[in-house]
Short mmCIF file of C-alpha atoms and ligand atoms in Angstrom, two decimals:
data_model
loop_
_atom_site.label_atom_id
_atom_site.label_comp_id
_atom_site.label_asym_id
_atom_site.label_seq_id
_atom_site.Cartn_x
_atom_site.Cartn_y
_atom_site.Cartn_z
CA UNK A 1 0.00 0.00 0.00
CA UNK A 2 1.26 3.53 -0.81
CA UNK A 3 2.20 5.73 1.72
CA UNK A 4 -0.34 8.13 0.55
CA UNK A 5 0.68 11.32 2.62
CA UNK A 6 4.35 10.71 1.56
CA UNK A 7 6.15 12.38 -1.19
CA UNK A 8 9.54 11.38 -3.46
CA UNK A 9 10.96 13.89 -5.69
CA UNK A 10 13.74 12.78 -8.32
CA UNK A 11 15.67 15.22 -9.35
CA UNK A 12 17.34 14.28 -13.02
CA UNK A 13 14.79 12.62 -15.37
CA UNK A 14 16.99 10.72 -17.57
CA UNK A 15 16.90 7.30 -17.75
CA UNK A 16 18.05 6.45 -14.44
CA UNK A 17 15.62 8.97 -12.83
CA UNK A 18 12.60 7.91 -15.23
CA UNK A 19 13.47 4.05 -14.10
CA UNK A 20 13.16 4.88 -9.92
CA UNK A 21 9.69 6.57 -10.87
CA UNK A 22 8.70 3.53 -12.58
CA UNK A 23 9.64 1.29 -9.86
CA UNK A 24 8.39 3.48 -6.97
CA UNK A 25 5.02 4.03 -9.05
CA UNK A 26 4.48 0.03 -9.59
CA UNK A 27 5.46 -0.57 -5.93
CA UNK A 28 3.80 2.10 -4.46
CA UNK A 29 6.16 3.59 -2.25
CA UNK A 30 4.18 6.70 -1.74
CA UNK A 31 1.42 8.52 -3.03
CA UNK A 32 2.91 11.57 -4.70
CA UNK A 33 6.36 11.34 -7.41
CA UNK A 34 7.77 14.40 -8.51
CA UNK A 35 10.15 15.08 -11.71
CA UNK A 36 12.63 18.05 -11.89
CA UNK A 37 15.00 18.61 -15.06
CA UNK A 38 16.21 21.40 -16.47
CA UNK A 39 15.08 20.14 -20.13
CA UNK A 40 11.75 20.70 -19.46
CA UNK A 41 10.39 18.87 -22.34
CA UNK A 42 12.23 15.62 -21.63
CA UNK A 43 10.77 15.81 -17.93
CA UNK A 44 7.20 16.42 -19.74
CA UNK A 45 7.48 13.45 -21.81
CA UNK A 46 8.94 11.14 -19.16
CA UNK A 47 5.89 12.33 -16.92
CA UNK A 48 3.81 11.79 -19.48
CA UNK A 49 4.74 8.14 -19.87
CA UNK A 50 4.48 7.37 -16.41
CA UNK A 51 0.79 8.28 -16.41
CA UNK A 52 0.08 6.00 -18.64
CA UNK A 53 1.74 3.49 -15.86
CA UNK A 54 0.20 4.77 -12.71
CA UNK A 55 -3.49 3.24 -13.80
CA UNK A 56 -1.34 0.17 -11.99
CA UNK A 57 -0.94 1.72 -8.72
CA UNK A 58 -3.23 4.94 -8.56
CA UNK A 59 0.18 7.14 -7.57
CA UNK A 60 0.65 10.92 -8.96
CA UNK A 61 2.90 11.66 -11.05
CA UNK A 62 3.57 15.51 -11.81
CA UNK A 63 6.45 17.87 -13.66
CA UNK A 64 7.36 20.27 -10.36
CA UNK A 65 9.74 22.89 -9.34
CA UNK A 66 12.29 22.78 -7.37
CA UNK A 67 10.88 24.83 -4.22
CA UNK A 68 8.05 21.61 -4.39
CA UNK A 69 10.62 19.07 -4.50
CA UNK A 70 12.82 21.03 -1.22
CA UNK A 71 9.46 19.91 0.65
CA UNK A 72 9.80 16.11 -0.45
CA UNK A 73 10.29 13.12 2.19
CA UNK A 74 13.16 12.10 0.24
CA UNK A 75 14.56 13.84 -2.87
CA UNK A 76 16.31 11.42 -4.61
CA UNK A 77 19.60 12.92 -7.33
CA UNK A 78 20.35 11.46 -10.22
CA UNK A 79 20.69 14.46 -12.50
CA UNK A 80 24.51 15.16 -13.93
CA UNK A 81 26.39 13.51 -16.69
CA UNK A 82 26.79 9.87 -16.94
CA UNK A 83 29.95 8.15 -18.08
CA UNK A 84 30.65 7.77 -22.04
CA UNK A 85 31.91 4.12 -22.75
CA UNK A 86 35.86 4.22 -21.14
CA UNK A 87 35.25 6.52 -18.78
CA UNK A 88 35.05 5.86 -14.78
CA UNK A 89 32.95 7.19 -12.06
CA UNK A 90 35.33 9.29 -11.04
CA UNK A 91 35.65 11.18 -14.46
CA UNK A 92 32.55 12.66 -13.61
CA UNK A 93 33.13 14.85 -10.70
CA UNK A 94 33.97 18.36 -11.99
CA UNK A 95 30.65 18.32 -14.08
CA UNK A 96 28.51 16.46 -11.69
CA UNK A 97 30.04 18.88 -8.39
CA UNK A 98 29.01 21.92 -10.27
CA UNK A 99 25.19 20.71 -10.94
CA UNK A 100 24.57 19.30 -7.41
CA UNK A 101 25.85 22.94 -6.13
CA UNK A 102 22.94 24.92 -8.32
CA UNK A 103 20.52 22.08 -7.56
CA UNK A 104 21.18 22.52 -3.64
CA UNK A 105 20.94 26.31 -4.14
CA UNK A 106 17.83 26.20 -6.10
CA UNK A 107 16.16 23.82 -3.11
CA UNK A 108 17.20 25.91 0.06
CA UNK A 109 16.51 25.72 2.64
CA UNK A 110 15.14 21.81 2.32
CA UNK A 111 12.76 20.28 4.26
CA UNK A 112 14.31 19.79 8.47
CA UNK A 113 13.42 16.34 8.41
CA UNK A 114 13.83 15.29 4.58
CA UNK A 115 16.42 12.73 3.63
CA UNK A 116 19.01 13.50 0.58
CA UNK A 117 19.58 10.13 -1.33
CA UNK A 118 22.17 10.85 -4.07
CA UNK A 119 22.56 8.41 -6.97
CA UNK A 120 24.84 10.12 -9.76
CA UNK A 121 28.02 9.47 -10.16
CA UNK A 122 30.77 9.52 -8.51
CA UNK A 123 28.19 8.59 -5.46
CA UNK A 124 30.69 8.80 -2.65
CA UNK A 125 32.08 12.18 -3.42
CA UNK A 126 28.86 13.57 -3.83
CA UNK A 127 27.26 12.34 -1.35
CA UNK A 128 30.44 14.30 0.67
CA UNK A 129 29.50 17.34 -1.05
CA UNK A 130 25.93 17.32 -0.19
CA UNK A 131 26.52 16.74 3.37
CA UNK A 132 28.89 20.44 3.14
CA UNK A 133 26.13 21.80 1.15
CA UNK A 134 22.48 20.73 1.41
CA UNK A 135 22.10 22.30 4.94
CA UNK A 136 20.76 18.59 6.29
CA UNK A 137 22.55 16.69 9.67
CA UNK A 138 25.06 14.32 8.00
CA UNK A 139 22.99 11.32 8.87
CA UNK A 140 19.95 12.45 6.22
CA UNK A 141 22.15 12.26 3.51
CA UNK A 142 23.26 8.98 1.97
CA UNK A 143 24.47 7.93 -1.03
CA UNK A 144 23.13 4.49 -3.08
CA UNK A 145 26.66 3.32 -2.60
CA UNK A 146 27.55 -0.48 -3.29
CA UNK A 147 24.08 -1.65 -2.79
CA UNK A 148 23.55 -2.28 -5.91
CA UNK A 149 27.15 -4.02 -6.35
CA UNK A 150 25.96 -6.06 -3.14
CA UNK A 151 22.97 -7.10 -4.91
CA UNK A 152 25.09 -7.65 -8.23
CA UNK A 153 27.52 -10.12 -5.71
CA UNK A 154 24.68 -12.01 -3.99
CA UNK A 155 22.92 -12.54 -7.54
CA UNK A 156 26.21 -14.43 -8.57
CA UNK A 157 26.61 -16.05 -5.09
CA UNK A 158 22.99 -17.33 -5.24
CA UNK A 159 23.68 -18.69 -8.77
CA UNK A 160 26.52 -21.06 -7.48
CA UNK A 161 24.97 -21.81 -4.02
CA UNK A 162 21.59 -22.74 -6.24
CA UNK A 163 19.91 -20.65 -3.39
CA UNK A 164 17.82 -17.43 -3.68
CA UNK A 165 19.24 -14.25 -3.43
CA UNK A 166 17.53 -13.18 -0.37
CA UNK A 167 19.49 -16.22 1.54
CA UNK A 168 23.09 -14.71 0.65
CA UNK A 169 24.04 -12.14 3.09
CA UNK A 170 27.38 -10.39 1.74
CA UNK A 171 28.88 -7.24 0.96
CA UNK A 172 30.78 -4.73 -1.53
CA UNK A 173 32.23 -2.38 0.69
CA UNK A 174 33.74 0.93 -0.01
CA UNK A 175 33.47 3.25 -2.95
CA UNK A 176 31.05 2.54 -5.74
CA UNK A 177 34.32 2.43 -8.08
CA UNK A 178 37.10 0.74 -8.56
CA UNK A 179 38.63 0.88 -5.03
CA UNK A 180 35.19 -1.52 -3.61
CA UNK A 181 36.43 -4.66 -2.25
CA UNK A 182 34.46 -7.78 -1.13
CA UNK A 183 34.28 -8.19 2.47
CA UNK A 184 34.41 -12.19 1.82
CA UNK A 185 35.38 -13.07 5.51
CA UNK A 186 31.82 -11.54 6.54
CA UNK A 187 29.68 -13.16 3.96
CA UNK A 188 27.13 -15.51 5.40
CA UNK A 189 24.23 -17.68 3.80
CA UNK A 190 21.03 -17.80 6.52
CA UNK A 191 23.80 -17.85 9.19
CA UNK A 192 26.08 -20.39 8.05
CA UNK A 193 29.78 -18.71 6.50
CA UNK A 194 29.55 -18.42 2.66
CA UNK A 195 33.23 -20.57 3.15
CA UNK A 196 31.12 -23.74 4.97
CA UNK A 197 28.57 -23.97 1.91
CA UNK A 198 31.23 -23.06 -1.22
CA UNK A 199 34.61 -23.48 -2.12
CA UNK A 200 36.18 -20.84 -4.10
CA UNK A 201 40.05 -20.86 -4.64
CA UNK A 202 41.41 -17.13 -5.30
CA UNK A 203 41.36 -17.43 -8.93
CA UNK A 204 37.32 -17.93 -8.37
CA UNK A 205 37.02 -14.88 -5.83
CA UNK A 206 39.07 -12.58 -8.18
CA UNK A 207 36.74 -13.41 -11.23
CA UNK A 208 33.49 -12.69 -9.12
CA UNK A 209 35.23 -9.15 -7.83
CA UNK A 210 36.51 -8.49 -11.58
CA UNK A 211 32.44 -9.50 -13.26
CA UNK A 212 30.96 -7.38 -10.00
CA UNK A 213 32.82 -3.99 -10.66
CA UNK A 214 32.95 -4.26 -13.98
CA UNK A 215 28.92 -4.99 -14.79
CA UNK A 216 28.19 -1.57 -15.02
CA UNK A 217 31.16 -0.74 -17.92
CA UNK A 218 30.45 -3.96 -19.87
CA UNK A 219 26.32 -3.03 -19.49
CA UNK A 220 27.61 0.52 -20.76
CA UNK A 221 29.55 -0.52 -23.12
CA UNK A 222 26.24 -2.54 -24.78
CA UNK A 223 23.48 -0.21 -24.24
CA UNK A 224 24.73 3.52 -22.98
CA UNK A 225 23.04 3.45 -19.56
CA UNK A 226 22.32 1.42 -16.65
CA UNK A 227 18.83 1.78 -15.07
CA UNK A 228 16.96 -1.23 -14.35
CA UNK A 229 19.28 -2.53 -11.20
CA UNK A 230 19.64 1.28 -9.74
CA UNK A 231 16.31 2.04 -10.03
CA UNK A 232 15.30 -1.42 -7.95
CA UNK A 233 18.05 -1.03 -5.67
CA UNK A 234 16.88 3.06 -4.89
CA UNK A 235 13.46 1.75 -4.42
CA UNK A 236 14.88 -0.53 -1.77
CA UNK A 237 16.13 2.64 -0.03
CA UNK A 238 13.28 4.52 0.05
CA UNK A 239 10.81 1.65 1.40
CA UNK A 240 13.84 1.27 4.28
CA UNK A 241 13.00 5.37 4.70
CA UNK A 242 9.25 5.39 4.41
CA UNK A 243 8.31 2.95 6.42
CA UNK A 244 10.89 3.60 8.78
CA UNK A 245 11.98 -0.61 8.60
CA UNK A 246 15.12 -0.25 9.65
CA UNK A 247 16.55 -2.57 6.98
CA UNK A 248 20.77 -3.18 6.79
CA UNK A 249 22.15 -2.34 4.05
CA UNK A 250 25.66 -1.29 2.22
CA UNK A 251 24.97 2.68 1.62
CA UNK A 252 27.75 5.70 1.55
CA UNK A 253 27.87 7.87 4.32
CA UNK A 254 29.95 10.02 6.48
CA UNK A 255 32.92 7.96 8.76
CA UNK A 256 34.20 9.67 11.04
CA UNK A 257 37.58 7.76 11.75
CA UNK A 258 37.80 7.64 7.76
CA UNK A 259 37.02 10.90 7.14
CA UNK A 260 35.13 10.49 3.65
CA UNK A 261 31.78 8.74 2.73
CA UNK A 262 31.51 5.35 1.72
CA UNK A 263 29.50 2.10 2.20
CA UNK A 264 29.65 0.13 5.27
CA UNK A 265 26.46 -1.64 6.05
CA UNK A 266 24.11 0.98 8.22
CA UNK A 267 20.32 0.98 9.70
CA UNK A 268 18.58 2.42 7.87
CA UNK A 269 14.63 3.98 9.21
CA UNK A 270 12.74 7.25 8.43
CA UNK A 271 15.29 9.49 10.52
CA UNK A 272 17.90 8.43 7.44
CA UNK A 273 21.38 6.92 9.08
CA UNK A 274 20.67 5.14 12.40
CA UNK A 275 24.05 3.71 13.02
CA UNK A 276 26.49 1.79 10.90
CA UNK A 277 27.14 -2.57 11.76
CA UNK A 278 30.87 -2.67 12.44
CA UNK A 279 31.58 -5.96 10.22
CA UNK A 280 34.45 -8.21 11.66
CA UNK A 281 36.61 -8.11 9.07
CA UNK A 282 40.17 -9.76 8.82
CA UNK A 283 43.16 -8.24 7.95
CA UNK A 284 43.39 -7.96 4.63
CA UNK A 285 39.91 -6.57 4.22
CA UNK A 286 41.07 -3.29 6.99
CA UNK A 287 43.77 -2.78 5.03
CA UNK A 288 41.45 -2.41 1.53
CA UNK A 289 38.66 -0.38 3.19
CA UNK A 290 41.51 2.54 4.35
CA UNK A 291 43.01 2.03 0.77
CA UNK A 292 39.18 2.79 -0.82
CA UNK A 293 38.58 6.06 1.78
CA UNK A 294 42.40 6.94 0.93
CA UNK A 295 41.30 7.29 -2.55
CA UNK A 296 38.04 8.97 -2.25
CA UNK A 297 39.82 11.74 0.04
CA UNK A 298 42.05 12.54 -2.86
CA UNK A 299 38.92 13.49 -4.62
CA UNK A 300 37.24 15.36 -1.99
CA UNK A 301 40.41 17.60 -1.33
CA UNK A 302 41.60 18.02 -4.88
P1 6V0 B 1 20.85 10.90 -18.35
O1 6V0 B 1 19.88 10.01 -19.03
O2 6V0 B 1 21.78 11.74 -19.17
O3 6V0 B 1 20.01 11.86 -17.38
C1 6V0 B 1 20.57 12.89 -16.63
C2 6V0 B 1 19.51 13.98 -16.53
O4 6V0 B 1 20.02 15.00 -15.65
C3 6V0 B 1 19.20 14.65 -17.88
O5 6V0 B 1 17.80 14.55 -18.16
C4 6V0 B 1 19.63 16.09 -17.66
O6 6V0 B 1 18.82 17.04 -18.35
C5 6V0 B 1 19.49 16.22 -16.15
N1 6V0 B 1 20.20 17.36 -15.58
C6 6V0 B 1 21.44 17.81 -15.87
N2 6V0 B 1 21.70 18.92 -15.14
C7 6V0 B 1 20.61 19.17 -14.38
C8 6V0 B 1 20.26 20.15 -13.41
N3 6V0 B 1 21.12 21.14 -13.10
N4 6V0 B 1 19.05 20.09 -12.83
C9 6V0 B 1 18.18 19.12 -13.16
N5 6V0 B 1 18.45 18.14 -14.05
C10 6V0 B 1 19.65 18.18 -14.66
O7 6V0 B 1 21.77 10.08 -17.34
P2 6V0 B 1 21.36 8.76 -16.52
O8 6V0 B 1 20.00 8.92 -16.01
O9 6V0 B 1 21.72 7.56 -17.31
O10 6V0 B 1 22.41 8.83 -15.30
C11 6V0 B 1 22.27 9.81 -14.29
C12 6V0 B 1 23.39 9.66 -13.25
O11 6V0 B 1 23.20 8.46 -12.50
C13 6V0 B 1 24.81 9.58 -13.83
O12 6V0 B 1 25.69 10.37 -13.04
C14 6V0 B 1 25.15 8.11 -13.71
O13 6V0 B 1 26.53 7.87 -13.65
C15 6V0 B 1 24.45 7.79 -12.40
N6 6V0 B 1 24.23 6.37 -12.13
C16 6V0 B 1 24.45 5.94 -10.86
C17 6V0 B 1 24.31 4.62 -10.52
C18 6V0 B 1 24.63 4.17 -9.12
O14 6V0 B 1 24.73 2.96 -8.84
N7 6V0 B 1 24.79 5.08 -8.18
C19 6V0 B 1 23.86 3.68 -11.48
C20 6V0 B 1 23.56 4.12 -12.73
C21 6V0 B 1 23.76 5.50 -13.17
#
């Protein structure tokens, strides 16, 4: 049932943007969706699609501003360039810094108790920026993170195991990029260690890290976009928010000790950020998550 009183704006409707509002809409997160784009006509169009959709679900679907969408429960960005075949997340910043700045400054102040869920790229650093900018306590605004790696991993996990997906519990950890790391010493299957259930020699680990970073630029590569996976993964986020469920899951946001934002599993409820799960991890995996926040400080200070 739609939380009827509830509002999600999505800022950005590109593909990515257009796919959350189709999955919100068909699962009937809440009862009002709103679109923001600076080409107007493209958020028309996209709007007008998803009418034809929302016969499934009764949810509205409207064109707004951006003084509407500051008043949102959550107001979800994905608006900024994506990455051209060859390019990484990180490529991205300098554009993508720039638009979140006059997209903050066009939604000031936001709503006290609204949560800011960033989804374009580079997620970690923007989610940083966001935090400086957007006004909001630190623990309102997250970042999509490795979620949707972590859902990538448990797909492939769940293949092997001949289990479903829901009974792997493992993580990507660290930046949405090419510094995330498996935390494989953590990784569980309904309580028992993935290790107990499923032998997998380093060669095998290495080729599931290599095919779980690298979906995205081989999906890229074929079609121009991703948007099916993010938009199922964001609607996972904002179900955790709306109805306040207090689900665990791999999202970025602000470490203290590490001084940058990136995914460690938190609890996530309607107040945004409840408290991160301190995974035991071994050794190896320390050393990788302080290599990951090494690199994403090099991008927040440049
Ligand atoms: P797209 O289809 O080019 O859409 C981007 C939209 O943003 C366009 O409609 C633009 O008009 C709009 N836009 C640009 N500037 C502004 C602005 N100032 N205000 C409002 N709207 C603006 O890109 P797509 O939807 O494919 O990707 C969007 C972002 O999501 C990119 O940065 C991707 O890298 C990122 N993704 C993040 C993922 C994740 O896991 N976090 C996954 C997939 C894509």
């Amino acid at each position: 049932m739609a939380s009827t009183s509830s509002s999600i704006a999505i800022i950005g409707a590109g593909s990515v943007g257009a796919a959350i509002a189709h999955s919100l809409l068909l699962r009937r997160v809440v009862g009002d969706i709103l679109l923001v784009d600076v080409d107007q006509e493209r958020c028309r169009a996209q709007v007008l699609d998803l009418s034809d959709a929302s016969y499934l679900s009764h949810v509205r679907v409207k064109q707004g501003s951006y003084a509407e969408a500051s008043q949102a429960d959550i107001v979800i960005i994905t608006a900024g360039a994506k990455q051209n075949p060859g390019e990484t997340r990180l490529d991205l910043i300098d554009r993508n810094h720039k638009i979140l700045k006059s997209i903050l400054e066009s939604m000031a102040p936001l709503r006290a108790d609204g949560i800011l869920l960033l989804v374009a790229n580079p997620v970690d650093a923007l989610t940083h920026f966001a935090q400086q900018l957007s006004g909001l306590p630190r623990n309102q605004v997250i970042g999509s993170g490795t979620l949707l790696d972590s859902l990538r991993l448990r797909a492939k996990l769940a293949e092997k195991l001949k289990v479903a997906d829901i009974a792997v519990n493992a993580y990507v950890l660290g930046e949405h990029g090419d510094s995330q790391f498996i935390a494989w010493s953590a990784a569980t299957v309904s309580g028992a260690p993935l290790s107990s259930l499923l032998h997998l020699s380093d060669e095998d680990r290495t080729a599931i890290a290599t095919s779980t970073k690298t979906k995205a630029y081989d999906i890229i590569e074929l079609k121009g976009f991703t948007s099916f996976g993010i938009s199922a993964a964001t609607t996972s986020i904002c179900e955790a928010i709306i109805y306040d469920q207090r689900q665990i899951l791999p999202l970025s946001h602000w470490q203290e000790q590490l001084q940058c934002c990136l995914s460690l599993p938190v609890i996530l409820g309607r107040s945004g950020v409840i408290s991160t799960i301190n995974l035991s991890l071994n050794e190896n995996e320390s050393k990788l998550i302080l290599k990951s926040a090494e690199s994403l400080r090099e991008v927040i200070t440049k």
